[in-house]
XYZ file of C-alpha atoms in Angstrom:
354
model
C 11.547 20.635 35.211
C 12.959 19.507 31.900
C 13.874 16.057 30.684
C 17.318 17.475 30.223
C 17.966 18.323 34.043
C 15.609 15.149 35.506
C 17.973 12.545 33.558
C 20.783 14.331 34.105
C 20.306 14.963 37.972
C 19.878 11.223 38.086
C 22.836 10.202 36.102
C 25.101 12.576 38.118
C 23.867 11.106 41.584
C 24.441 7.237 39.733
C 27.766 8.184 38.133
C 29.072 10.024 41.614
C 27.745 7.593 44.220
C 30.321 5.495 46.026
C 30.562 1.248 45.484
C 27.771 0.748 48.260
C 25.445 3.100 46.593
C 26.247 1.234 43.388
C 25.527 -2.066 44.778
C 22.281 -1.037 46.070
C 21.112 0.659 42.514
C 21.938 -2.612 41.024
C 20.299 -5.336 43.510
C 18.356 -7.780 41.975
C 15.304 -8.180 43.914
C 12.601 -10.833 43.263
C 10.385 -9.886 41.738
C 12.313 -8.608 38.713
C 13.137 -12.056 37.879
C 9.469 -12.777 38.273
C 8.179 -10.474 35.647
C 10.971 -11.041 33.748
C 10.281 -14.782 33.429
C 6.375 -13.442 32.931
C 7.621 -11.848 30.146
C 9.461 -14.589 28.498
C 6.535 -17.082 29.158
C 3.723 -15.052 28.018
C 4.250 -15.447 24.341
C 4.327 -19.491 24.748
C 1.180 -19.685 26.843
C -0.654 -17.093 24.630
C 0.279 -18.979 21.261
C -1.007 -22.368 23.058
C -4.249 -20.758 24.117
C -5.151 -18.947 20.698
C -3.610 -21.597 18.083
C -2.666 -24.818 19.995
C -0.771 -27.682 19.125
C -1.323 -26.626 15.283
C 0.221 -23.450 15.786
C 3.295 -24.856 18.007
C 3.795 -27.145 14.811
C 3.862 -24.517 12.843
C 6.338 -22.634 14.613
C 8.855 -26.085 14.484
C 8.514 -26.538 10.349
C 8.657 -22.578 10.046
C 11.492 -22.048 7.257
C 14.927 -21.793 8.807
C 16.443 -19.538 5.609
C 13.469 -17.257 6.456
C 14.499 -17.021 10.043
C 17.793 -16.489 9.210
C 16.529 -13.735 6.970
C 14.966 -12.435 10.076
C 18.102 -12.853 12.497
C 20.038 -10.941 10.131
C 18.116 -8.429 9.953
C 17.530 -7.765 13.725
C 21.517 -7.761 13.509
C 21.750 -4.440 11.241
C 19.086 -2.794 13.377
C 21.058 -2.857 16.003
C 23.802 -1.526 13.912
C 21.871 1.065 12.585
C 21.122 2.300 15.731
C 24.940 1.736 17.310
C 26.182 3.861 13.998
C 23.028 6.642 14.872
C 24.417 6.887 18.517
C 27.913 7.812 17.112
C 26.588 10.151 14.642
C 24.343 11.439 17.515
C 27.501 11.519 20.229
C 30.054 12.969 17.754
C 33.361 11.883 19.116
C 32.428 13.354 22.017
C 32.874 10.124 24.473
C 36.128 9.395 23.430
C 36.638 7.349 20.994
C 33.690 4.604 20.643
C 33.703 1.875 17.308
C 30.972 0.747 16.003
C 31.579 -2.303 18.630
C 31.350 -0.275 21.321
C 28.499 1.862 20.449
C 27.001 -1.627 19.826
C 27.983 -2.997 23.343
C 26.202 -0.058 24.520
C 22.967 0.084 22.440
C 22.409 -3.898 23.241
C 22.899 -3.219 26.986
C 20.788 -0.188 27.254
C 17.929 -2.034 24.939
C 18.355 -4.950 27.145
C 17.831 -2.249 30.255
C 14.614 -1.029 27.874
C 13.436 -4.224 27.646
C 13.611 -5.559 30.722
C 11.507 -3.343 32.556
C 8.218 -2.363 32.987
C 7.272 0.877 30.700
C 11.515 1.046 29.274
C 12.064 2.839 32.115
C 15.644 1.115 32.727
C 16.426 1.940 29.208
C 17.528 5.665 29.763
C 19.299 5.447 32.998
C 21.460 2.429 31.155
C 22.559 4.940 28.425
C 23.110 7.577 30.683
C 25.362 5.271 33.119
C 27.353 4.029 30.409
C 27.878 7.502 28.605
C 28.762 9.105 32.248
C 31.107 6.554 32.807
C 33.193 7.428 29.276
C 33.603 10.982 30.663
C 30.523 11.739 28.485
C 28.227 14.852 30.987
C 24.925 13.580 32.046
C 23.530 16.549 30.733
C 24.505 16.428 27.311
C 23.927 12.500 27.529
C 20.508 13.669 27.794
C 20.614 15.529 24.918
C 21.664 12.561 23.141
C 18.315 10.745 24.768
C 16.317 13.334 23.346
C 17.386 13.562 20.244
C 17.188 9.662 20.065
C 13.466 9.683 20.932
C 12.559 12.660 19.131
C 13.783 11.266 15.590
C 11.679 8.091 16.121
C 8.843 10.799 17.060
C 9.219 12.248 13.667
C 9.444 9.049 11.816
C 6.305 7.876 13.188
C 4.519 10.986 12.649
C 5.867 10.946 9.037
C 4.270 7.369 8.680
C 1.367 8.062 10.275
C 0.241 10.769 7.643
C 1.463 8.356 4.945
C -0.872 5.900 6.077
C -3.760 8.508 6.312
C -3.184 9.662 2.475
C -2.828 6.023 1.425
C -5.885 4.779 3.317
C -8.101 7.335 1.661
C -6.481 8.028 -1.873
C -6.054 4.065 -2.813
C -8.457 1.120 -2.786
C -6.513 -0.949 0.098
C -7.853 -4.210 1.122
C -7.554 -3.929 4.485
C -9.883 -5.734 7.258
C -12.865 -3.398 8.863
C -11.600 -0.748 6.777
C -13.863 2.156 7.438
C -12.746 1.543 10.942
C -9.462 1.829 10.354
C -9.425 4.610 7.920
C -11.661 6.861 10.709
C -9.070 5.024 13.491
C -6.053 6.933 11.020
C -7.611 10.136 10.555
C -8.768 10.626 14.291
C -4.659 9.575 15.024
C -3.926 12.013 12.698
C -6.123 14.766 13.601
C -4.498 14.029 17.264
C -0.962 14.407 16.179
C -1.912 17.881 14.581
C -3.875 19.057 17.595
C -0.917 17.584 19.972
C 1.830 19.443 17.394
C -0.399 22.933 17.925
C -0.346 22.544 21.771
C 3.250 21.797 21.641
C 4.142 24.514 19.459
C 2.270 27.135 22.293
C 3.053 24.796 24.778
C 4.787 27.207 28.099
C 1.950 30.368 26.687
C -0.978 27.443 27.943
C 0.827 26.469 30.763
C 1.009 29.394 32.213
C -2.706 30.466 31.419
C -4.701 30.468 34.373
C -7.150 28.162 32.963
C -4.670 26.018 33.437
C -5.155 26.303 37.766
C -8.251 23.739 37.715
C -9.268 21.706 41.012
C -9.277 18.355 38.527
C -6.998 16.895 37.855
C -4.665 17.697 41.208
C -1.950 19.912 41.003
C 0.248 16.444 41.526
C -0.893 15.309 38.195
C -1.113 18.444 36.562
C 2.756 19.037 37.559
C 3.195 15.381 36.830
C 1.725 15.762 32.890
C 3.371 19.514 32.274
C 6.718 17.939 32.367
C 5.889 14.802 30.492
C 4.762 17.496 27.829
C 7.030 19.470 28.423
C 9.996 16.531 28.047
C 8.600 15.905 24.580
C 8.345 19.706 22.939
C 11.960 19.427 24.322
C 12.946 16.364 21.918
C 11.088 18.009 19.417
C 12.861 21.185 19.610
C 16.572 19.319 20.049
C 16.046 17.401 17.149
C 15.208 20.047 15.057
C 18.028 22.449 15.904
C 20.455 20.020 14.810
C 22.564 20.800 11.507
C 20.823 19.773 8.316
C 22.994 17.112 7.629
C 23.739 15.445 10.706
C 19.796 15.573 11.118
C 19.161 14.133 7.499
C 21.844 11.431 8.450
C 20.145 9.847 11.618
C 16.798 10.118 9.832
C 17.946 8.136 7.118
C 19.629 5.820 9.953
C 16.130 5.992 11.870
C 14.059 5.395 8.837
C 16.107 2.416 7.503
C 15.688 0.719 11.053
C 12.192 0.994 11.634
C 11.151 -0.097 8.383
C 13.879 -2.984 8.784
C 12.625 -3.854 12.101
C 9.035 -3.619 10.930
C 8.835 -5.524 8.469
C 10.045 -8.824 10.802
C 5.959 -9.361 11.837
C 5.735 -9.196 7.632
C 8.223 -12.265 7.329
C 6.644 -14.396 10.320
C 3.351 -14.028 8.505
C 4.666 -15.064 4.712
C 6.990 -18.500 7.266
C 3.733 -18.859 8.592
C 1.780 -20.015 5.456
C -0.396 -16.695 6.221
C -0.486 -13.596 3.325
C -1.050 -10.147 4.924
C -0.218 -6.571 3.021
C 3.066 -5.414 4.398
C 1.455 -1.980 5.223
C -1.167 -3.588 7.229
C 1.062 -5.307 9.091
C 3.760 -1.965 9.712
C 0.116 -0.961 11.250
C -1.001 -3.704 13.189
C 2.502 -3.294 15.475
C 2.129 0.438 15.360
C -1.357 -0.184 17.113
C -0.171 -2.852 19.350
C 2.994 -1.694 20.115
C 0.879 1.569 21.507
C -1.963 -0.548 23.509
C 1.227 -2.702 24.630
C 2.210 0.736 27.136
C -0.483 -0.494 29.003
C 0.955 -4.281 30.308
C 2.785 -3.764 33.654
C 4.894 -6.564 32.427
C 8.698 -5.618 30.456
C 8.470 -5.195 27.199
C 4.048 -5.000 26.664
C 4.536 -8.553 27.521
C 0.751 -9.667 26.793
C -1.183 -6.251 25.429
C 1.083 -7.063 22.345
C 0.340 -10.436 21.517
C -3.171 -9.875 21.806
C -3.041 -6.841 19.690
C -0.991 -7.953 17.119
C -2.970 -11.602 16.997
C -6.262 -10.063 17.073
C -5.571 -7.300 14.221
C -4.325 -10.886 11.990
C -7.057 -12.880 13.071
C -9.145 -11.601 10.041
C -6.484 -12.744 7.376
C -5.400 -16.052 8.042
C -6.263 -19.085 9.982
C -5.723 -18.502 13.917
C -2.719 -21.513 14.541
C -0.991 -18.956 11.682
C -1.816 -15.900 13.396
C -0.612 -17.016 16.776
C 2.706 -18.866 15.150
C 3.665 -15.542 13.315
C 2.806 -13.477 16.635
C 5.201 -15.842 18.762
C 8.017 -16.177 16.082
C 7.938 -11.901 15.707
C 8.436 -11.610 19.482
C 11.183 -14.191 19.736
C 13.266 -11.995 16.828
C 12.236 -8.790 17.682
C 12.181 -8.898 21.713
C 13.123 -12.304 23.066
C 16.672 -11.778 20.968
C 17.103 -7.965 22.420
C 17.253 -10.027 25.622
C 19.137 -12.877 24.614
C 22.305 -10.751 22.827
C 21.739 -7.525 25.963
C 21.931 -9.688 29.124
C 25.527 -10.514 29.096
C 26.506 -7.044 27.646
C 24.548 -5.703 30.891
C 25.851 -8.145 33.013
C 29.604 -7.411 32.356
C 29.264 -3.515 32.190
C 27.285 -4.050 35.509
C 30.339 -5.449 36.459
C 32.977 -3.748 35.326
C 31.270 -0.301 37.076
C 30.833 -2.077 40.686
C 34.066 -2.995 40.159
C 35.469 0.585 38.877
C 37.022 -0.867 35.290
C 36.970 1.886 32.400
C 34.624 1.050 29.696
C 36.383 -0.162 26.242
């Protein structure tokens, strides 16, 4: 089964069911406020056990025109990706502003963020697009197409990172490690890009009929595969220029967004090469899939602290780790609860969207 009809089955059976139905989807039950607040905590106690009261002083003097550097720029990532939705949807929810797209990227990120692994983050979007008269199905689409253009950036940087490791003389900590770490990534994208390409040829091979793993998982990780060539294939078959467009958009944002961990480090007192750090939260942000916890709540403080640890002093390291995550997560919360709250709301409630 493809992405495509799994979101959009879902979406259909939220968009169609009846105010009860709607009531019970959105319950808040116990324990997400407990890993919520888990979440928000983990940060604090983490920064108090790896820098202490040095680092917490750190965090009070850090620079305030730096932070507002920061803010801003967490602002026009979330416009960037508002004005990539548009481009993405096409006038084809009626007709959305750049408010409106932003009203729905906040509350969808907020979704994203707020549970374990993101997985409230594409049900949000779907909801909200279903409820403009936009089809689940082709809200999908839009999904994919989203996820598949940050798939390509990544891969994109990942090379560049490859050729820069071995062609230049960077300074980077353990750096053997890291250079073999980069190739063996990128010998894993190419081998994953192969498979992709022949993708439904292997999975129909009879190889493929093993007694390990079960047929459960084997079902479970052809259509996580399967959801991905899908992206992959959406994204590409999009016209030149709208697909040069949201690349631009998605490049601009994640090199924005990015470079926030740079700017904590340099408020911080600390000095760290801004590719090294782009790296160090490409790494974590990866191990962070791991925490059960919204948002890698934990696996990325640790990585991101840890992979700093051998340039600066560790109350820096754990003040630039806590003031990163209150910009670049904590503030996704912050500006997406209410957003969530009201379009919660309004659809229990049966009000049109704006």
């Amino acid at each position: 089964m493809s992405t495509t009809n799994t979101f959009a089955t879902a979406a259909n059976r939220m968009h169609s069911a009846n105010t009860t139905n709607r009531r019970q989807l959105l319950k808040w039950r116990p324990i997400h406020g407990v890993m919520i607040a888990l979440a928000l905590v983990t940060p604090l106690l983490l920064t108090a056990w790896l820098g202490g009261a040095e680092a917490l002083q750190r965090v009070k003097h850090f620079p305030l025109g730096l932070l507002s550097l920061m803010l801003v720029m967490a602002f026009i990532c979330w416009n960037l990706n508002a004005a990539r939705l548009r481009l993405m949807l096409g006038g084809r929810a009626g007709r959305l502003g750049q408010g409106g797209a932003l009203g729905i990227e906040l509350a969808s990120k907020f979704a994203l963020c707020a549970t374990p692994g993101g997985s409230g983050g594409p049900a949000t979007l779907l909801v909200l697009l279903a409820r403009r008269g936009f089809p689940p199905a082709k809200g999908a689409a839009v999904f994919l197409v989203d996820q598949g253009c940050d798939l390509l950036f990544f891969l994109a940087m990942l090379s560049g990172l490859v050729l820069f490791s071995l062609l230049s003389d960077t300074q980077w900590p353990h750096q053997s490690l890291v250079q073999w770490a980069l190739v063996g990534l990128a010998f894993m994208a190419t081998l994953v890009s192969v498979v992709m390409r022949y993708l439904p040829r292997l999975l129909r091979s009879p190889g493929v009929n093993t007694p390990w793993p079960s047929r459960y998982r084997r079902r479970w990780l052809a259509r996580r595969l399967l959801r991905c060539r899908h992206a992959l294939k959406v994204t590409l078959e999009l016209p030149r220029t709208t697909l040069i467009a949201i690349m631009l958009l998605t490049t601009t944002h994640w090199l924005m967004r990015y470079s926030l961990l740079y700017l904590a480090v340099l408020g911080t007192g600390g000095h760290a090469d801004w590719m090294w750090t782009f790296l160090t939260q490409m790494l974590a942000m990866a191990a962070s899939q791991l925490s059960f916890l919204p948002g890698g709540a934990g696996a990325a403080e640790v990585g991101v602290g840890s992979l700093l640890l051998p340039l600066m002093e560790r109350d820096q390291a754990a003040a630039a780790v806590l003031v990163w995550r209150l910009v670049s997560y904590h503030l996704y919360l912050a500006a997406g609860a209410p957003l969530f709250i009201l379009y919660s709301y309004r659809m229990l409630h049966r009000s049109p969207m704006p």
